[in-house]
Coordinates of C-alpha atoms in Angstrom, one line a residue:
X1 CA 0.0 0.0 0.0
X2 CA 1.7 1.4 0.3
X3 CA 2.8 2.2 1.9
X4 CA 4.8 2.1 5.0
X5 CA 3.1 -0.3 7.2
X6 CA 2.3 -3.6 6.1
X7 CA 2.7 -10.4 8.1
X8 CA 3.7 -13.4 6.4
X9 CA 1.2 -15.7 4.8
X10 CA 2.4 -19.3 4.6
X11 CA 0.6 -22.6 4.0
X12 CA 3.0 -24.5 6.2
X13 CA 2.6 -24.6 10.0
X14 CA 3.8 -26.7 12.8
X15 CA 0.3 -27.8 13.8
X16 CA 0.0 -30.9 11.7
X17 CA 0.1 -29.6 8.1
X18 CA 1.3 -33.1 7.0
X19 CA -1.7 -34.8 8.6
X20 CA -4.0 -32.3 7.0
X21 CA -2.7 -32.9 3.5
X22 CA -2.9 -36.7 4.0
X23 CA -6.5 -36.5 5.1
X24 CA -7.6 -34.3 2.2
X25 CA -6.0 -36.7 -0.3
X26 CA -7.3 -39.8 1.4
X27 CA -10.8 -39.0 2.4
X28 CA -11.9 -35.9 0.6
X29 CA -12.4 -34.7 -3.0
X30 CA -12.0 -30.9 -3.4
X31 CA -14.3 -29.8 -6.2
X32 CA -14.0 -26.6 -8.0
X33 CA -15.1 -23.5 -6.1
X34 CA -14.2 -25.0 -2.7
X35 CA -17.2 -27.5 -2.5
X36 CA -15.8 -30.2 -0.2
X37 CA -17.6 -33.5 0.5
X38 CA -17.6 -35.2 3.9
X39 CA -16.9 -38.8 4.7
X40 CA -19.4 -41.6 4.0
X41 CA -22.1 -42.3 6.6
X42 CA -20.3 -45.2 8.2
X43 CA -17.2 -43.1 8.8
X44 CA -19.3 -40.2 10.0
X45 CA -20.9 -42.3 12.8
X46 CA -17.5 -43.1 14.2
X47 CA -15.8 -39.8 13.7
X48 CA -14.9 -39.3 17.4
X49 CA -13.3 -42.7 17.6
X50 CA -11.3 -42.4 14.4
X51 CA -10.1 -38.8 14.3
X52 CA -8.7 -37.0 17.4
X53 CA -9.2 -33.4 18.1
X54 CA -5.8 -32.0 16.8
X55 CA -6.4 -33.9 13.5
X56 CA -9.8 -32.3 12.9
X57 CA -8.5 -28.8 13.5
X58 CA -5.5 -29.5 11.2
X59 CA -7.8 -30.9 8.6
X60 CA -10.2 -27.8 8.7
X61 CA -7.2 -25.5 8.4
X62 CA -5.7 -27.4 5.4
X63 CA -9.1 -27.5 3.6
X64 CA -9.4 -23.7 4.0
X65 CA -5.9 -23.1 2.9
X66 CA -6.3 -25.3 -0.2
X67 CA -9.5 -23.5 -1.1
X68 CA -7.8 -20.1 -0.7
X69 CA -4.9 -21.2 -2.9
X70 CA -7.1 -22.6 -5.7
X71 CA -10.0 -20.2 -5.8
X72 CA -9.0 -17.2 -3.7
X73 CA -9.2 -16.2 -0.1
X74 CA -12.9 -15.7 -0.1
X75 CA -13.5 -19.3 -1.0
X76 CA -12.0 -20.5 2.3
X77 CA -15.2 -19.6 4.2
X78 CA -17.4 -21.9 2.1
X79 CA -14.9 -24.7 2.4
X80 CA -14.9 -24.4 6.2
X81 CA -18.7 -24.4 6.3
X82 CA -18.7 -27.7 4.5
X83 CA -16.2 -29.2 7.0
X84 CA -18.3 -28.0 9.9
X85 CA -21.4 -29.6 8.5
X86 CA -20.0 -33.1 8.7
X87 CA -21.4 -33.7 12.2
X88 CA -22.1 -31.9 15.5
X89 CA -18.7 -32.8 16.8
X90 CA -16.9 -31.3 13.9
X91 CA -19.3 -28.3 14.1
X92 CA -18.0 -27.7 17.6
X93 CA -14.6 -26.8 16.2
X94 CA -16.1 -23.7 14.6
X95 CA -15.9 -22.2 18.0
X96 CA -12.1 -22.9 18.4
X97 CA -10.4 -19.6 18.8
X98 CA -7.0 -21.3 18.2
X99 CA -8.3 -22.5 14.8
X100 CA -9.5 -19.0 13.8
X101 CA -6.3 -17.5 15.0
X102 CA -4.3 -19.8 12.7
X103 CA -6.6 -19.2 9.7
X104 CA -6.6 -15.4 10.2
X105 CA -2.8 -15.4 10.1
X106 CA -2.4 -17.8 7.2
X107 CA -5.2 -16.6 4.9
X108 CA -5.5 -12.9 5.7
X109 CA -1.9 -12.3 7.0
X110 CA -3.2 -10.7 10.2
X111 CA -1.4 -11.2 13.6
X112 CA -3.1 -8.3 15.5
X113 CA -6.4 -8.9 17.1
X114 CA -8.8 -5.9 16.5
X115 CA -12.0 -7.6 17.5
X116 CA -13.3 -9.6 20.6
X117 CA -12.3 -13.0 19.2
X118 CA -10.3 -14.4 16.3
X119 CA -13.4 -15.7 14.7
X120 CA -14.8 -12.2 14.7
X121 CA -11.5 -11.0 13.2
X122 CA -11.7 -13.6 10.4
X123 CA -15.3 -12.8 9.6
X124 CA -14.4 -9.1 9.5
X125 CA -11.5 -9.6 7.1
X126 CA -13.6 -11.8 4.9
X127 CA -16.4 -9.2 4.7
X128 CA -13.9 -6.3 4.0
X129 CA -12.3 -8.3 1.2
X130 CA -15.8 -9.0 -0.2
X131 CA -16.5 -5.2 -0.1
X132 CA -13.4 -4.7 -2.2
X133 CA -14.8 -7.2 -4.7
X134 CA -18.2 -5.5 -4.9
X135 CA -17.2 -1.8 -4.7
X136 CA -18.9 -1.3 -1.4
X137 CA -17.2 1.7 0.3
X138 CA -17.7 5.1 1.8
X139 CA -15.7 8.2 0.6
X140 CA -14.8 11.3 2.6
X141 CA -12.4 14.2 2.2
X142 CA -10.3 14.9 5.2
X143 CA -9.8 18.4 6.5
X144 CA -7.3 20.2 8.7
X145 CA -6.8 23.8 9.8
X146 CA -4.4 25.5 7.3
X147 CA -3.9 28.4 9.6
X148 CA -0.5 27.0 10.8
X149 CA 0.8 26.6 7.2
X150 CA 3.6 29.1 6.7
X151 CA 4.0 28.8 2.9
X152 CA 2.1 27.2 0.0
X153 CA 4.5 24.1 0.0
X154 CA 2.9 23.2 3.3
X155 CA -0.3 22.3 1.5
X156 CA 1.3 19.8 -0.9
X157 CA 1.1 16.3 0.4
X158 CA 4.1 14.2 -0.8
X159 CA 3.5 10.8 0.9
X160 CA 0.9 8.8 2.8
X161 CA 1.0 5.9 5.3
X162 CA -1.8 3.8 6.9
X163 CA -2.0 1.8 10.1
X164 CA -5.1 0.1 11.6
X165 CA -5.9 3.3 13.5
X166 CA -4.5 6.3 11.6
X167 CA -3.6 7.9 8.3
X168 CA -0.4 9.9 8.3
X169 CA 0.2 12.6 5.6
X170 CA 3.7 14.0 4.9
X171 CA 3.9 17.5 3.4
X172 CA 6.5 19.4 1.4
X173 CA 7.4 21.6 4.3
X174 CA 8.3 18.7 6.5
X175 CA 5.1 18.5 8.4
X176 CA 3.3 15.2 9.2
X177 CA -0.4 15.4 10.0
X178 CA -2.1 12.4 11.6
X179 CA -5.8 11.6 11.1
X180 CA -7.9 9.2 13.2
X181 CA -9.5 6.7 10.8
X182 CA -12.5 6.1 13.1
X183 CA -13.6 9.7 13.4
X184 CA -11.9 11.0 10.2
X185 CA -10.5 13.9 12.2
X186 CA -7.1 15.6 12.3
X187 CA -5.6 14.6 15.7
X188 CA -1.9 15.4 15.7
X189 CA 0.7 17.5 13.8
X190 CA 4.4 16.6 13.9
X191 CA 7.2 18.9 12.7
X192 CA 10.9 18.2 12.1
X193 CA 13.5 20.0 14.2
X194 CA 14.9 23.2 12.6
X195 CA 18.2 23.1 10.6
X196 CA 19.7 24.9 7.6
X197 CA 17.8 24.3 4.4
X198 CA 19.8 22.9 1.4
X199 CA 17.0 23.8 -1.1
X200 CA 13.4 24.7 -1.3
X201 CA 12.2 21.1 -0.7
X202 CA 15.1 19.8 1.4
X203 CA 12.6 19.5 4.3
X204 CA 9.9 17.7 2.3
X205 CA 8.8 14.4 3.8
X206 CA 10.1 11.5 1.7
X207 CA 8.6 8.6 3.6
X208 CA 6.7 7.5 6.7
X209 CA 6.6 4.4 8.9
X210 CA 3.4 4.3 10.8
X211 CA 2.4 1.9 13.6
X212 CA -0.5 2.1 16.1
X213 CA 1.8 3.8 18.6
X214 CA 4.6 5.6 16.7
X215 CA 5.3 7.7 13.7
X216 CA 8.8 7.6 12.1
X217 CA 9.3 10.0 9.2
X218 CA 12.2 11.1 7.0
X219 CA 12.9 14.2 4.9
X220 CA 14.9 14.6 1.7
X221 CA 17.9 16.0 3.5
X222 CA 18.3 12.7 5.3
X223 CA 16.9 13.6 8.8
X224 CA 14.8 10.9 10.5
X225 CA 12.4 11.8 13.3
X226 CA 10.4 9.7 15.7
X227 CA 7.2 10.6 17.6
X228 CA 5.0 8.7 20.0
X229 CA 1.4 9.2 19.0
X230 CA -0.1 9.4 22.5
X231 CA 2.7 11.6 23.9
X232 CA 1.2 15.0 23.3
X233 CA 3.6 16.8 25.6
X234 CA 6.8 16.1 23.6
X235 CA 7.5 17.0 20.0
X236 CA 9.1 14.6 17.4
X237 CA 12.8 13.9 18.2
X238 CA 15.5 13.6 15.6
X239 CA 16.8 10.0 15.6
X240 CA 19.2 10.4 12.7
X241 CA 20.9 13.6 11.4
X242 CA 21.1 13.5 7.7
X243 CA 24.3 14.3 5.7
X244 CA 23.5 15.1 2.1
X245 CA 27.1 15.8 1.2
X246 CA 28.2 12.3 2.2
X247 CA 25.0 10.3 1.5
X248 CA 23.0 12.0 -1.2
X249 CA 19.3 12.8 -1.1
X250 CA 16.9 10.5 0.8
X251 CA 14.4 10.1 -2.0
X252 CA 12.2 7.4 -0.4
X253 CA 11.9 5.9 3.1
X254 CA 9.9 2.9 4.4
X255 CA 10.1 0.1 6.8
X256 CA 8.4 -1.8 9.7
X257 CA 9.0 -2.1 13.4
X258 CA 12.2 -4.2 12.9
X259 CA 13.8 -2.3 10.0
X260 CA 14.0 1.2 8.5
X261 CA 15.1 1.4 4.9
X262 CA 16.2 4.5 3.0
X263 CA 16.7 4.9 -0.8
X264 CA 19.3 7.6 -1.6
X265 CA 20.3 9.2 -4.9
X266 CA 23.2 11.6 -5.5
X267 CA 26.3 9.6 -4.8
X268 CA 27.6 6.3 -6.2
X269 CA 27.5 3.2 -4.1
X270 CA 25.3 4.5 -1.3
X271 CA 21.8 3.7 -2.6
X272 CA 20.5 1.8 0.4
X273 CA 20.7 2.6 4.1
X274 CA 19.3 0.1 6.6
X275 CA 18.6 0.8 10.3
X276 CA 17.7 -1.5 13.2
X277 CA 14.2 -0.2 14.0
X278 CA 14.5 -1.1 17.7
X279 CA 17.9 0.4 18.4
X280 CA 17.8 3.0 15.6
X281 CA 21.4 2.1 14.7
X282 CA 22.5 2.3 11.1
X283 CA 23.6 -1.2 10.1
X284 CA 24.2 -1.1 6.4
X285 CA 25.2 1.4 3.6
X286 CA 25.7 0.3 0.0
X287 CA 24.1 -0.5 -3.3
X288 CA 24.3 0.9 -6.8
X289 CA 20.6 1.1 -7.9
X290 CA 20.5 4.9 -8.2
X291 CA 24.1 5.4 -9.5
X292 CA 22.6 6.6 -12.8
X293 CA 20.2 9.0 -11.2
X294 CA 22.5 11.3 -9.3
X295 CA 21.4 14.5 -11.1
X296 CA 17.8 13.7 -10.6
X297 CA 18.4 13.1 -6.9
X298 CA 20.0 16.5 -6.4
X299 CA 17.3 18.3 -8.4
X300 CA 14.7 17.0 -5.9
X301 CA 16.0 19.4 -3.3
X302 CA 15.0 22.4 -5.4
X303 CA 12.3 21.2 -7.8
X304 CA 9.2 19.1 -7.5
X305 CA 10.3 16.7 -10.2
X306 CA 9.4 13.1 -11.1
X307 CA 10.1 10.4 -8.6
X308 CA 13.7 9.0 -8.8
X309 CA 12.9 5.6 -7.1
X310 CA 10.8 3.7 -4.7
X311 CA 11.4 1.1 -2.0
X312 CA 8.9 -1.1 -0.2
X313 CA 9.3 -3.6 2.6
X314 CA 7.6 -7.0 2.4
X315 CA 6.5 -9.3 5.3
X316 CA 9.3 -11.7 4.4
X317 CA 12.1 -9.5 5.7
X318 CA 13.0 -8.4 2.2
X319 CA 12.6 -5.1 0.3
X320 CA 11.7 -4.3 -3.3
X321 CA 13.3 -1.2 -4.8
X322 CA 13.2 0.3 -8.2
X323 CA 14.2 3.1 -10.5
X324 CA 12.7 3.8 -14.0
X325 CA 14.7 1.0 -15.5
X326 CA 15.5 -1.6 -12.9
X327 CA 13.9 -3.6 -10.0
X328 CA 15.9 -5.4 -7.3
X329 CA 14.9 -7.4 -4.3
X330 CA 17.3 -7.5 -1.3
X331 CA 17.5 -9.2 2.0
X332 CA 17.1 -7.1 5.1
X333 CA 18.4 -9.8 7.5
X334 CA 21.6 -10.3 5.6
X335 CA 22.5 -6.7 5.2
X336 CA 21.4 -5.9 1.7
X337 CA 22.3 -9.1 0.0
X338 CA 20.7 -9.0 -3.5
X339 CA 18.1 -11.8 -3.9
X340 CA 17.2 -11.0 -7.5
X341 CA 16.9 -8.2 -10.1
X342 CA 15.3 -7.4 -13.4
X343 CA 16.0 -4.8 -16.1
X344 CA 13.2 -3.1 -18.0
X345 CA 14.3 -1.8 -21.4
X346 CA 11.0 -0.1 -22.0
X347 CA 11.2 1.6 -18.7
X348 CA 8.7 1.4 -15.8
X349 CA 6.6 3.9 -13.9
X350 CA 8.3 4.3 -10.6
X351 CA 5.1 5.4 -8.8
X352 CA 3.2 2.2 -9.9
X353 CA 5.5 -0.1 -7.9
X354 CA 4.1 -1.5 -4.6
X355 CA 4.1 -4.8 -2.6
X356 CA 1.8 -6.9 -0.4
X357 CA 2.9 -9.7 1.9
X358 CA 4.0 -12.0 -0.9
X359 CA 4.2 -10.1 -4.3
X360 CA 5.0 -6.9 -6.0
X361 CA 3.6 -5.1 -9.0
X362 CA 5.2 -3.1 -11.8
X363 CA 3.7 -1.1 -14.7
X364 CA 5.9 -0.5 -17.7
X365 CA 5.9 2.6 -19.9
X366 CA 3.3 1.0 -22.2
X367 CA 0.8 0.3 -19.4
X368 CA 1.5 -3.4 -19.0
X369 CA 1.2 -4.4 -15.3
X370 CA 2.8 -7.5 -14.0
X371 CA 2.5 -9.0 -10.6
X372 CA 5.3 -11.3 -9.5
X373 CA 6.1 -13.3 -6.3
X374 CA 8.8 -11.6 -4.2
X375 CA 10.7 -14.8 -3.3
X376 CA 10.9 -16.4 -6.8
X377 CA 10.1 -13.6 -9.4
X378 CA 7.5 -16.0 -10.7
X379 CA 4.8 -14.2 -12.7
X380 CA 1.4 -14.3 -10.9
X381 CA -0.7 -12.4 -13.5
X382 CA -0.6 -9.5 -15.9
X383 CA -3.1 -6.9 -17.2
X384 CA -3.2 -3.7 -19.2
X385 CA -3.8 -0.2 -17.9
X386 CA -5.2 2.6 -19.9
X387 CA -2.5 5.3 -19.8
X388 CA -2.6 8.6 -21.6
X389 CA 0.3 9.7 -23.7
X390 CA 3.1 11.1 -21.4
X391 CA 0.7 10.2 -18.5
X392 CA 1.7 8.6 -15.2
X393 CA 0.3 5.9 -13.1
X394 CA 0.2 5.9 -9.3
X395 CA -0.4 2.5 -7.8
X396 CA -0.9 0.6 -4.6
X397 CA -1.7 -3.0 -3.7
X398 CA -3.2 -5.0 -0.8
X399 CA -3.7 -8.7 -0.3
X400 CA -6.3 -9.1 -3.0
X401 CA -6.4 -6.1 -5.2
X402 CA -4.2 -3.8 -7.3
X403 CA -5.4 -0.2 -7.5
X404 CA -4.0 2.1 -10.2
X405 CA -4.8 5.8 -10.6
X406 CA -4.3 7.3 -14.1
X407 CA -5.8 10.5 -15.4
X408 CA -7.6 11.0 -12.1
X409 CA -9.5 7.7 -12.3
X410 CA -8.8 4.9 -9.9
X411 CA -9.3 1.4 -11.3
X412 CA -9.1 -2.0 -9.5
X413 CA -7.9 -5.4 -10.5
X414 CA -7.7 -8.6 -8.5
X415 CA -4.1 -9.7 -8.2
X416 CA -4.4 -13.5 -8.4
X417 CA -5.7 -13.7 -12.0
X418 CA -5.5 -10.1 -13.2
X419 CA -9.2 -9.7 -13.6
X420 CA -10.5 -6.1 -14.0
X421 CA -13.2 -5.4 -11.4
X422 CA -14.3 -1.8 -11.5
X423 CA -13.4 1.9 -11.2
X424 CA -14.0 4.2 -8.3
X425 CA -17.0 6.4 -8.6
X426 CA -15.1 9.6 -7.8
X427 CA -12.8 11.3 -10.3
X428 CA -10.1 13.1 -8.2
X429 CA -7.6 14.7 -10.6
X430 CA -3.8 14.4 -10.6
X431 CA -2.5 12.4 -7.7
X432 CA 0.6 13.3 -5.6
X433 CA 0.4 10.3 -3.2
X434 CA -1.5 7.1 -3.1
X435 CA -1.7 4.3 -0.4
X436 CA -4.0 1.3 0.4
X437 CA -4.3 -1.6 2.8
X438 CA -6.9 -4.3 3.3
X439 CA -9.5 -1.8 4.5
X440 CA -8.6 1.8 3.5
X441 CA -7.4 3.6 0.4
X442 CA -6.1 7.2 0.5
X443 CA -5.0 9.7 -2.1
X444 CA -3.7 13.2 -2.1
X445 CA -4.9 15.2 -5.1
X446 CA -5.0 18.9 -5.9
X447 CA -4.8 20.0 -2.2
X448 CA -7.4 17.5 -1.0
X449 CA -6.9 14.3 1.0
X450 CA -9.4 11.6 0.0
X451 CA -10.2 8.5 2.1
X452 CA -12.1 5.4 1.0
X453 CA -13.3 2.9 3.7
X454 CA -14.2 -0.6 2.7
X455 CA -14.8 -1.8 6.2
X456 CA -18.6 -1.2 6.5
X457 CA -21.0 -4.0 7.2
X458 CA -22.4 -5.8 4.3

């Protein structure tokens, strides 16, 4: 989305995955669309004697995972319903919070409980994903008091970040404004500490990492600030003092609780900086991705030019970074080791690149979008985007959908087969920033901040 905040989705787990696979192959036939048949009547009468409790839970989990793999995440619910209908004993497992916790993690990639039980959490994620499929949302424009804006640059939003609770908006004057997603109101404003300017936009926010309790934001001059959301008494503190002369321009910044990642342009061999998110210690500097973009990097300090590059962190402790001609994936655990790279002779639209837990998306200069798995570069799907001549595409992606804004129109594709679904009803004009997660989508356009919420009840 991206964005700055985004948990790993895996089909393998220590809770009897092998037993589950064996049962599905031995006793069940999985028909298309997740329609699973139960055992024959004789087997059903003796179910408690034949299959112990851990086995039934493992079986239910494996059936749901197989349905999600073959027919999409929404198909898992129907497959589970068929399992629970086998008999009253099996139906009792529909109340197992341990089972729903496992399914929520593996199918929806969620590890944080936002509702009373894990079953409630699973149902909520299912309904929200269904809302994305059916274009069921509410749209609002967020407002803040512009009285504290010193110059017009302070009204230009350069980047956005989402968490479960908040939307953070980073502006060209270095200000970060925080909005409460429940009330849609402006609740906090964070500003960087003062220092000498190295250009009109040297204080512009280049990236934000947002959690439920903390905001970490960086500016083009390389400064990184940290603020505690609920600590209203203290301003944002500077965690890292940037050095443009030695490092270049910090053109993009992202991360998670464990890692902070900066993409720099302006000097050769210093494209990536990686920090430990817990200790705030700089642990790696290197990389040549932006060596051909030094001039563009320096120009960003004085001109609101095109984006030099983009970097996004996956849930697999890796990062995807790009320029207009190249995409690389590097390991965060092993200090920037390159896991894979691809060259694009036609060129790509930097602002189209985004990731979800397992995949990334790229749109080339002709409007061809390709989704690939992060770990193998395997192509998942492809589709074409309608792009005007010399136009640009701003993109984001969640677990199920890719959203692309071109010419002020936001269109949505599902990311497992590349099926076009619909366009948003609102036409919003040229977009400066764009982010989405599994519930919300936000965009900055022509001085307005738009928010779409797909989390309403069906």
